[in-house]
């Protein structure tokens, strides 16, 4: 019987979570499985993976075939590399100590890359926030200048209208006298 390592869907509508299971290849997606070896939640940033790596390695070593998505998850967690190194140990190409050393150095490098990625995301988020604040500051300054100009125009306008209002009655008085004189 062929055995696969694959994902079984669970969770609510549009918020799927997946169990990483070892199942017979003939079983349905959410059907019978032999063993649950982990879970995968793609809804978080970064995606959350909980995996029993020793059990996954065991099933890979006895011939279970992972699906493409499961292979990606296992590779990301280092199980595929561990299998590769263990096959080398079984063939006599390297010793167990060398394999363990290679795996631990890969794992340390992986942790460093994860922290660098998290720092880069945080820096990008902070930079975007600063840009939004600067744009908002510019808009507020432009609004303040427009309001200041409007206030200056409103203050100057009554001063200009008062002399014009004083001249207008004199002009109208002259206009009334002229027709009467004729």
Coordinates of C-alpha atoms in Angstrom, one line a residue:
X1 CA 0.0 0.0 0.0
X2 CA 1.4 3.4 -1.0
X3 CA 1.6 6.0 1.8
X4 CA 1.6 9.7 1.4
X5 CA 2.4 12.7 3.6
X6 CA -0.1 15.3 2.8
X7 CA -2.4 18.0 4.2
X8 CA -5.9 17.5 5.6
X9 CA -8.0 20.6 5.6
X10 CA -9.8 21.8 8.8
X11 CA -11.0 25.2 10.1
X12 CA -13.8 27.4 9.1
X13 CA -14.8 28.8 5.8
X14 CA -12.0 31.0 4.3
X15 CA -9.8 30.5 7.4
X16 CA -8.4 27.1 6.6
X17 CA -5.9 25.3 8.7
X18 CA -4.3 22.0 7.8
X19 CA -3.1 18.9 9.6
X20 CA 0.0 17.3 8.2
X21 CA -0.9 13.6 8.0
X22 CA 0.4 10.3 6.9
X23 CA -2.4 8.6 4.9
X24 CA -2.9 5.9 2.4
X25 CA -2.8 7.3 -1.1
X26 CA -6.3 6.0 -1.9
X27 CA -7.9 7.8 1.0
X28 CA -9.7 11.1 0.4
X29 CA -8.3 14.5 1.4
X30 CA -10.0 14.6 4.8
X31 CA -10.5 10.8 4.9
X32 CA -8.7 8.1 7.0
X33 CA -5.1 8.7 7.9
X34 CA -2.5 6.6 9.7
X35 CA -0.9 9.3 11.9
X36 CA -1.1 13.0 12.4
X37 CA 2.5 14.4 12.4
X38 CA 1.8 18.2 12.6
X39 CA -0.2 21.2 11.6
X40 CA 0.1 24.1 9.3
X41 CA -1.6 27.5 9.6
X42 CA -1.1 29.8 6.5
X43 CA -3.3 32.5 8.0
X44 CA -0.6 34.0 10.2
X45 CA 2.4 36.0 9.1
X46 CA 4.7 34.2 8.9
X47 CA 2.9 30.9 8.5
X48 CA 2.9 28.7 11.6
X49 CA 4.1 25.1 11.3
X50 CA 4.1 22.6 14.2
X51 CA 5.8 19.4 13.2
X52 CA 7.0 16.2 14.8
X53 CA 10.1 16.1 12.8
X54 CA 11.3 12.7 14.1
X55 CA 8.1 11.0 13.0
X56 CA 8.2 12.8 9.6
X57 CA 11.7 11.6 9.1
X58 CA 10.7 8.0 10.1
X59 CA 7.9 8.0 7.5
X60 CA 10.1 9.4 4.8
X61 CA 12.8 6.8 5.6
X62 CA 10.3 3.9 5.2
X63 CA 9.1 5.2 1.9
X64 CA 6.2 7.7 2.4
X65 CA 6.0 10.2 -0.5
X66 CA 5.1 13.8 0.4
X67 CA 2.9 15.9 -1.8
X68 CA 4.3 19.1 -3.3
X69 CA 3.0 21.3 -0.5
X70 CA 4.0 18.9 2.2
X71 CA 7.5 18.5 0.6
X72 CA 7.8 22.3 0.7
X73 CA 6.9 22.4 4.4
X74 CA 9.2 19.5 5.3
X75 CA 12.0 21.1 3.4
X76 CA 11.4 24.5 5.1
X77 CA 11.6 22.7 8.5
X78 CA 14.8 20.8 7.6
X79 CA 13.3 17.3 7.5
X80 CA 14.2 16.7 3.9
X81 CA 17.8 17.8 4.5
X82 CA 18.0 15.5 7.5
X83 CA 16.7 12.6 5.4
X84 CA 19.3 13.3 2.7
X85 CA 22.1 13.3 5.3
X86 CA 20.7 10.1 6.9
X87 CA 20.7 8.4 3.5
X88 CA 24.4 9.4 3.2
X89 CA 25.1 7.9 6.6
X90 CA 23.3 4.7 5.7
X91 CA 25.4 4.4 2.5
X92 CA 28.6 5.1 4.4
X93 CA 29.4 8.4 2.5
X94 CA 29.6 10.4 5.8
X95 CA 29.6 9.7 9.5
X96 CA 26.7 10.4 11.8
X97 CA 28.7 13.2 13.5
X98 CA 29.4 14.9 10.2
X99 CA 25.7 14.7 9.3
X100 CA 24.7 16.1 12.7
X101 CA 27.2 18.9 12.4
X102 CA 26.0 19.8 8.9
X103 CA 22.4 19.8 10.1
X104 CA 23.1 22.0 13.1
X105 CA 25.0 24.5 11.0
X106 CA 22.1 24.7 8.5
X107 CA 19.6 25.1 11.4
X108 CA 21.7 28.0 12.9
X109 CA 21.9 29.7 9.5
X110 CA 18.1 29.3 9.1
X111 CA 17.5 31.0 12.4
X112 CA 19.7 33.9 11.3
X113 CA 17.8 34.2 8.0
X114 CA 14.5 34.2 9.8
X115 CA 15.5 36.9 12.2
X116 CA 16.9 39.0 9.3
X117 CA 13.6 38.6 7.4
X118 CA 11.7 39.6 10.5
X119 CA 13.9 42.7 10.9
X120 CA 13.5 43.6 7.3
X121 CA 9.7 43.4 7.5
X122 CA 9.7 45.5 10.7
X123 CA 12.0 48.1 9.0
X124 CA 9.8 48.2 6.0
X125 CA 6.7 48.7 8.2
X126 CA 8.4 51.5 10.2
X127 CA 9.5 53.2 7.0
X128 CA 6.0 53.1 5.5
X129 CA 4.7 54.5 8.8
X130 CA 7.2 57.4 8.7
X131 CA 6.3 58.1 5.1
X132 CA 2.6 58.3 5.9
X133 CA 3.3 60.6 8.8
X134 CA 5.4 62.9 6.6
X135 CA 2.7 63.0 4.0
X136 CA 0.1 63.8 6.6
X137 CA 2.4 66.5 8.0
X138 CA 2.7 68.1 4.5
X139 CA -1.1 68.0 4.0
X140 CA -1.6 69.7 7.4
X141 CA 0.9 72.4 6.6
X142 CA -0.8 73.1 3.3
X143 CA -4.2 73.3 5.0
X144 CA -2.7 75.7 7.6
X145 CA -1.3 77.9 4.9
X146 CA -4.6 78.0 3.0
X147 CA -6.5 78.9 6.2
X148 CA -3.9 81.6 7.0
X149 CA -4.2 83.1 3.5
X150 CA -8.0 83.0 3.8
X151 CA -7.8 84.8 7.2
X152 CA -5.4 87.5 5.8
X153 CA -7.7 88.1 2.8
X154 CA -10.8 88.3 5.0
X155 CA -9.0 90.8 7.3
X156 CA -7.8 93.0 4.4
X157 CA -11.1 92.9 2.5
X158 CA -13.2 94.9 5.2
X159 CA -10.4 97.6 5.3
X160 CA -10.6 98.1 1.5
X161 CA -14.4 98.0 1.5
X162 CA -14.8 100.8 4.1
X163 CA -13.2 103.5 2.0
X164 CA -15.1 102.4 -1.1
X165 CA -18.3 102.6 1.0
X166 CA -17.5 106.1 2.1
X167 CA -16.8 107.3 -1.4
X168 CA -20.0 105.7 -2.8
X169 CA -22.4 107.9 -0.9
X170 CA -20.5 111.0 -2.0
X171 CA -20.6 109.9 -5.6
X172 CA -24.3 109.1 -5.3
X173 CA -24.9 112.6 -3.7
X174 CA -23.1 114.2 -6.7
X175 CA -25.1 112.1 -9.1
X176 CA -28.4 113.3 -7.5
X177 CA -27.3 117.0 -7.6
X178 CA -26.3 116.9 -11.2
X179 CA -29.7 115.9 -12.5
X180 CA -31.4 118.5 -10.3
X181 CA -29.2 121.2 -11.5
X182 CA -30.4 120.8 -15.1

